[in-house]
Amino acid sequence: MEDTRWKKFKLCGDYNADMRSLYLAWTTPGGLEKWFLRKADFYTVPQRLRANDEQIAKEDTYVWYWHGHHNNVFEKGRILEANGHDLLRFTFTGGTTVRVSFSTRNGLTIIELEQTDIPQESDPEKNLLVQCQIGWTFYLANLKSVIEGGKDLRNKRVDLNTCFK
């Protein structure tokens, strides 16, 4: 039997914000740029660039650029599912898949993020499970800070090396 403990992880966070606002924070270019990315370009199947406030859709492709990095550091992927309400799935670094689901409980919105299909890596510095889990934990905390009226915690300076590898 295959050991799958190092091939996936799940994180969750609770947010004092309505589910619709949080869903749009994940599914519009402008929403993602407020807490996660420096620039989020999404392209429709006919390769039309989506507007900043336009919701993404299944089969869109993306190019993401990070704060603290030059334009030669980017992530490309594809939207696998975006149901317009409470579920988003997309391809991510190293051939992985990220699933983000939204629900409500006790007056809070709960976001669950699961990253799967993580390839095994012998070099600990390249271990996607560890690096992605650290990264997503930070960004989920930053989303909470930004959406609940706090500070944006991202390093936006290219002249300072990021701690994320």
PDB file of C-alpha atoms in Angstrom:
ATOM      1  CA  MET A   1       0.000   0.000   0.000  1.00  0.00           C
ATOM      2  CA  GLU A   2       1.364   3.383  -1.062  1.00  0.00           C
ATOM      3  CA  ASP A   3       2.128   5.987   1.617  1.00  0.00           C
ATOM      4  CA  THR A   4       0.200   9.116   0.563  1.00  0.00           C
ATOM      5  CA  ARG A   5       0.948  11.258   3.652  1.00  0.00           C
ATOM      6  CA  TRP A   6       3.491  13.351   1.718  1.00  0.00           C
ATOM      7  CA  LYS A   7       1.337  13.783  -1.387  1.00  0.00           C
ATOM      8  CA  LYS A   8      -1.352  16.085   0.017  1.00  0.00           C
ATOM      9  CA  PHE A   9      -2.257  18.440   2.823  1.00  0.00           C
ATOM     10  CA  LYS A  10      -5.329  20.316   4.001  1.00  0.00           C
ATOM     11  CA  LEU A  11      -5.571  23.704   5.725  1.00  0.00           C
ATOM     12  CA  CYS A  12      -8.562  25.684   6.891  1.00  0.00           C
ATOM     13  CA  GLY A  13      -9.321  29.124   8.234  1.00  0.00           C
ATOM     14  CA  ASP A  14     -12.311  30.938   9.654  1.00  0.00           C
ATOM     15  CA  TYR A  15     -13.211  34.419   8.489  1.00  0.00           C
ATOM     16  CA  ASN A  16     -15.530  37.067   9.843  1.00  0.00           C
ATOM     17  CA  ALA A  17     -16.783  37.940   6.364  1.00  0.00           C
ATOM     18  CA  ASP A  18     -19.588  36.793   4.115  1.00  0.00           C
ATOM     19  CA  MET A  19     -18.993  33.830   1.848  1.00  0.00           C
ATOM     20  CA  ARG A  20     -19.666  35.798  -1.348  1.00  0.00           C
ATOM     21  CA  SER A  21     -16.931  38.364  -0.589  1.00  0.00           C
ATOM     22  CA  LEU A  22     -14.438  35.609   0.158  1.00  0.00           C
ATOM     23  CA  TYR A  23     -15.366  33.662  -2.964  1.00  0.00           C
ATOM     24  CA  LEU A  24     -14.803  36.776  -5.085  1.00  0.00           C
ATOM     25  CA  ALA A  25     -11.466  37.353  -3.329  1.00  0.00           C
ATOM     26  CA  TRP A  26     -10.377  34.001  -4.793  1.00  0.00           C
ATOM     27  CA  THR A  27     -12.140  34.139  -8.175  1.00  0.00           C
ATOM     28  CA  THR A  28     -11.497  37.609  -9.597  1.00  0.00           C
ATOM     29  CA  PRO A  29      -8.133  39.004 -10.675  1.00  0.00           C
ATOM     30  CA  GLY A  30      -8.634  42.119  -8.529  1.00  0.00           C
ATOM     31  CA  GLY A  31      -9.683  40.037  -5.548  1.00  0.00           C
ATOM     32  CA  LEU A  32      -6.534  37.886  -5.701  1.00  0.00           C
ATOM     33  CA  GLU A  33      -4.326  40.950  -6.062  1.00  0.00           C
ATOM     34  CA  LYS A  34      -5.629  42.403  -2.786  1.00  0.00           C
ATOM     35  CA  TRP A  35      -4.216  39.609  -0.608  1.00  0.00           C
ATOM     36  CA  PHE A  36      -2.296  37.033  -2.665  1.00  0.00           C
ATOM     37  CA  LEU A  37      -0.675  38.125  -5.929  1.00  0.00           C
ATOM     38  CA  ARG A  38       1.026  41.151  -7.425  1.00  0.00           C
ATOM     39  CA  LYS A  39      -0.706  40.475 -10.733  1.00  0.00           C
ATOM     40  CA  ALA A  40      -3.271  37.855 -11.700  1.00  0.00           C
ATOM     41  CA  ASP A  41      -3.930  37.437 -15.423  1.00  0.00           C
ATOM     42  CA  PHE A  42      -6.733  35.062 -16.408  1.00  0.00           C
ATOM     43  CA  TYR A  43      -7.500  34.154 -20.005  1.00  0.00           C
ATOM     44  CA  THR A  44     -10.727  32.734 -21.390  1.00  0.00           C
ATOM     45  CA  VAL A  45     -10.633  29.810 -23.827  1.00  0.00           C
ATOM     46  CA  PRO A  46     -10.476  32.236 -26.808  1.00  0.00           C
ATOM     47  CA  GLN A  47      -7.537  33.938 -24.980  1.00  0.00           C
ATOM     48  CA  ARG A  48      -9.375  37.098 -23.918  1.00  0.00           C
ATOM     49  CA  LEU A  49      -7.858  38.683 -20.811  1.00  0.00           C
ATOM     50  CA  ARG A  50     -10.477  38.834 -18.054  1.00  0.00           C
ATOM     51  CA  ALA A  51     -11.264  42.209 -16.469  1.00  0.00           C
ATOM     52  CA  ASN A  52     -10.138  42.867 -12.892  1.00  0.00           C
ATOM     53  CA  ASP A  53     -13.639  42.395 -11.433  1.00  0.00           C
ATOM     54  CA  GLU A  54     -14.712  39.578 -13.774  1.00  0.00           C
ATOM     55  CA  GLN A  55     -15.156  36.116 -12.290  1.00  0.00           C
ATOM     56  CA  ILE A  56     -12.974  33.337 -13.597  1.00  0.00           C
ATOM     57  CA  ALA A  57     -14.467  30.199 -15.132  1.00  0.00           C
ATOM     58  CA  LYS A  58     -13.663  26.558 -15.734  1.00  0.00           C
ATOM     59  CA  GLU A  59     -11.005  26.105 -18.441  1.00  0.00           C
ATOM     60  CA  ASP A  60      -9.544  29.601 -17.978  1.00  0.00           C
ATOM     61  CA  THR A  61      -5.767  29.668 -17.905  1.00  0.00           C
ATOM     62  CA  TYR A  62      -3.739  31.935 -15.673  1.00  0.00           C
ATOM     63  CA  VAL A  63      -0.370  33.578 -15.238  1.00  0.00           C
ATOM     64  CA  TRP A  64       0.345  34.767 -11.695  1.00  0.00           C
ATOM     65  CA  TYR A  65       3.104  37.145 -10.580  1.00  0.00           C
ATOM     66  CA  TRP A  66       4.305  37.443  -6.994  1.00  0.00           C
ATOM     67  CA  HIS A  67       5.203  40.449  -4.885  1.00  0.00           C
ATOM     68  CA  GLY A  68       8.864  40.473  -3.929  1.00  0.00           C
ATOM     69  CA  HIS A  69       9.896  38.932  -7.275  1.00  0.00           C
ATOM     70  CA  HIS A  70      10.666  40.162 -10.771  1.00  0.00           C
ATOM     71  CA  ASN A  71       8.471  39.202 -13.732  1.00  0.00           C
ATOM     72  CA  ASN A  72      10.623  36.151 -14.496  1.00  0.00           C
ATOM     73  CA  VAL A  73       9.088  34.416 -11.448  1.00  0.00           C
ATOM     74  CA  PHE A  74       5.528  33.380 -12.294  1.00  0.00           C
ATOM     75  CA  GLU A  75       3.082  30.499 -12.075  1.00  0.00           C
ATOM     76  CA  LYS A  76       1.010  29.213 -14.988  1.00  0.00           C
ATOM     77  CA  GLY A  77      -1.996  26.983 -14.618  1.00  0.00           C
ATOM     78  CA  ARG A  78      -5.588  26.196 -15.454  1.00  0.00           C
ATOM     79  CA  ILE A  79      -8.931  26.503 -13.687  1.00  0.00           C
ATOM     80  CA  LEU A  80     -10.463  23.051 -13.321  1.00  0.00           C
ATOM     81  CA  GLU A  81     -13.657  24.129 -11.576  1.00  0.00           C
ATOM     82  CA  ALA A  82     -15.265  27.373 -10.426  1.00  0.00           C
ATOM     83  CA  ASN A  83     -18.915  26.911  -9.533  1.00  0.00           C
ATOM     84  CA  GLY A  84     -19.666  30.584  -8.796  1.00  0.00           C
ATOM     85  CA  HIS A  85     -20.582  29.942  -5.178  1.00  0.00           C
ATOM     86  CA  ASP A  86     -18.477  27.713  -2.934  1.00  0.00           C
ATOM     87  CA  LEU A  87     -15.860  25.716  -4.862  1.00  0.00           C
ATOM     88  CA  LEU A  88     -12.691  26.446  -6.820  1.00  0.00           C
ATOM     89  CA  ARG A  89     -10.131  23.956  -8.187  1.00  0.00           C
ATOM     90  CA  PHE A  90      -7.002  24.766 -10.178  1.00  0.00           C
ATOM     91  CA  THR A  91      -3.698  23.314 -11.255  1.00  0.00           C
ATOM     92  CA  PHE A  92      -0.678  24.596  -9.386  1.00  0.00           C
ATOM     93  CA  THR A  93       3.070  24.258  -9.166  1.00  0.00           C
ATOM     94  CA  GLY A  94       4.706  20.903  -9.852  1.00  0.00           C
ATOM     95  CA  GLY A  95       1.601  19.340 -11.393  1.00  0.00           C
ATOM     96  CA  THR A  96      -0.396  19.633  -8.169  1.00  0.00           C
ATOM     97  CA  THR A  97      -4.081  20.449  -7.783  1.00  0.00           C
ATOM     98  CA  VAL A  98      -5.534  22.900  -5.287  1.00  0.00           C
ATOM     99  CA  ARG A  99      -9.152  22.682  -4.121  1.00  0.00           C
ATOM    100  CA  VAL A 100     -10.664  25.605  -2.200  1.00  0.00           C
ATOM    101  CA  SER A 101     -14.115  25.189  -0.669  1.00  0.00           C
ATOM    102  CA  PHE A 102     -16.252  27.655   1.255  1.00  0.00           C
ATOM    103  CA  SER A 103     -18.906  27.013   3.899  1.00  0.00           C
ATOM    104  CA  THR A 104     -20.465  28.780   6.876  1.00  0.00           C
ATOM    105  CA  ARG A 105     -20.513  27.725  10.498  1.00  0.00           C
ATOM    106  CA  ASN A 106     -21.467  29.633  13.646  1.00  0.00           C
ATOM    107  CA  GLY A 107     -21.633  32.956  11.816  1.00  0.00           C
ATOM    108  CA  LEU A 108     -18.200  32.570  10.187  1.00  0.00           C
ATOM    109  CA  THR A 109     -17.116  31.597   6.706  1.00  0.00           C
ATOM    110  CA  ILE A 110     -14.801  28.594   6.646  1.00  0.00           C
ATOM    111  CA  ILE A 111     -12.282  28.147   3.850  1.00  0.00           C
ATOM    112  CA  GLU A 112     -10.750  24.712   3.370  1.00  0.00           C
ATOM    113  CA  LEU A 113      -7.759  24.431   1.064  1.00  0.00           C
ATOM    114  CA  GLU A 114      -6.437  21.058  -0.033  1.00  0.00           C
ATOM    115  CA  GLN A 115      -3.404  20.561  -2.258  1.00  0.00           C
ATOM    116  CA  THR A 116      -3.013  17.104  -3.794  1.00  0.00           C
ATOM    117  CA  ASP A 117      -0.851  15.169  -6.268  1.00  0.00           C
ATOM    118  CA  ILE A 118       2.334  16.526  -4.674  1.00  0.00           C
ATOM    119  CA  PRO A 119       5.353  14.759  -6.171  1.00  0.00           C
ATOM    120  CA  GLN A 120       7.930  13.299  -3.816  1.00  0.00           C
ATOM    121  CA  GLU A 121      11.239  15.157  -3.715  1.00  0.00           C
ATOM    122  CA  SER A 122      14.530  14.031  -2.235  1.00  0.00           C
ATOM    123  CA  ASP A 123      15.875  17.601  -1.886  1.00  0.00           C
ATOM    124  CA  PRO A 124      14.228  19.125   1.227  1.00  0.00           C
ATOM    125  CA  GLU A 125      14.553  22.689  -0.183  1.00  0.00           C
ATOM    126  CA  LYS A 126      12.391  21.675  -3.130  1.00  0.00           C
ATOM    127  CA  ASN A 127       9.836  19.765  -1.071  1.00  0.00           C
ATOM    128  CA  LEU A 128       6.520  21.108  -2.364  1.00  0.00           C
ATOM    129  CA  LEU A 129       4.509  19.757   0.537  1.00  0.00           C
ATOM    130  CA  VAL A 130       6.520  21.777   3.046  1.00  0.00           C
ATOM    131  CA  GLN A 131       7.030  24.896   0.916  1.00  0.00           C
ATOM    132  CA  CYS A 132       3.433  25.085  -0.304  1.00  0.00           C
ATOM    133  CA  GLN A 133       2.000  24.409   3.144  1.00  0.00           C
ATOM    134  CA  ILE A 134       4.092  27.251   4.578  1.00  0.00           C
ATOM    135  CA  GLY A 135       3.084  29.542   1.720  1.00  0.00           C
ATOM    136  CA  TRP A 136      -0.636  28.782   1.861  1.00  0.00           C
ATOM    137  CA  THR A 137      -0.662  29.173   5.657  1.00  0.00           C
ATOM    138  CA  PHE A 138       0.804  32.655   5.281  1.00  0.00           C
ATOM    139  CA  TYR A 139      -1.587  33.669   2.501  1.00  0.00           C
ATOM    140  CA  LEU A 140      -4.663  32.369   4.330  1.00  0.00           C
ATOM    141  CA  ALA A 141      -3.569  34.459   7.335  1.00  0.00           C
ATOM    142  CA  ASN A 142      -3.002  37.463   5.072  1.00  0.00           C
ATOM    143  CA  LEU A 143      -6.476  37.018   3.563  1.00  0.00           C
ATOM    144  CA  LYS A 144      -7.917  37.087   7.088  1.00  0.00           C
ATOM    145  CA  SER A 145      -5.970  40.243   7.922  1.00  0.00           C
ATOM    146  CA  VAL A 146      -6.920  42.049   4.706  1.00  0.00           C
ATOM    147  CA  ILE A 147     -10.595  40.993   4.595  1.00  0.00           C
ATOM    148  CA  GLU A 148     -11.199  41.785   8.271  1.00  0.00           C
ATOM    149  CA  GLY A 149      -9.745  45.281   7.961  1.00  0.00           C
ATOM    150  CA  GLY A 150      -6.158  44.635   9.016  1.00  0.00           C
ATOM    151  CA  LYS A 151      -2.832  45.130   7.329  1.00  0.00           C
ATOM    152  CA  ASP A 152      -1.549  43.539   4.166  1.00  0.00           C
ATOM    153  CA  LEU A 153       1.350  41.415   5.435  1.00  0.00           C
ATOM    154  CA  ARG A 154       3.046  40.735   2.092  1.00  0.00           C
ATOM    155  CA  ASN A 155       6.596  41.786   1.265  1.00  0.00           C
ATOM    156  CA  LYS A 156       6.124  43.981  -1.804  1.00  0.00           C
ATOM    157  CA  ARG A 157       9.790  44.927  -2.203  1.00  0.00           C
ATOM    158  CA  VAL A 158      11.841  43.181  -4.880  1.00  0.00           C
ATOM    159  CA  ASP A 159      15.086  44.312  -3.184  1.00  0.00           C
ATOM    160  CA  LEU A 160      14.309  42.135  -0.133  1.00  0.00           C
ATOM    161  CA  ASN A 161      14.668  38.419  -0.674  1.00  0.00           C
ATOM    162  CA  THR A 162      11.566  36.473   0.182  1.00  0.00           C
ATOM    163  CA  CYS A 163      11.723  33.687   2.758  1.00  0.00           C
ATOM    164  CA  PHE A 164       9.644  31.446   0.487  1.00  0.00           C
ATOM    165  CA  LYS A 165      11.702  29.317  -1.894  1.00  0.00           C
TER     166      LYS A 165
END
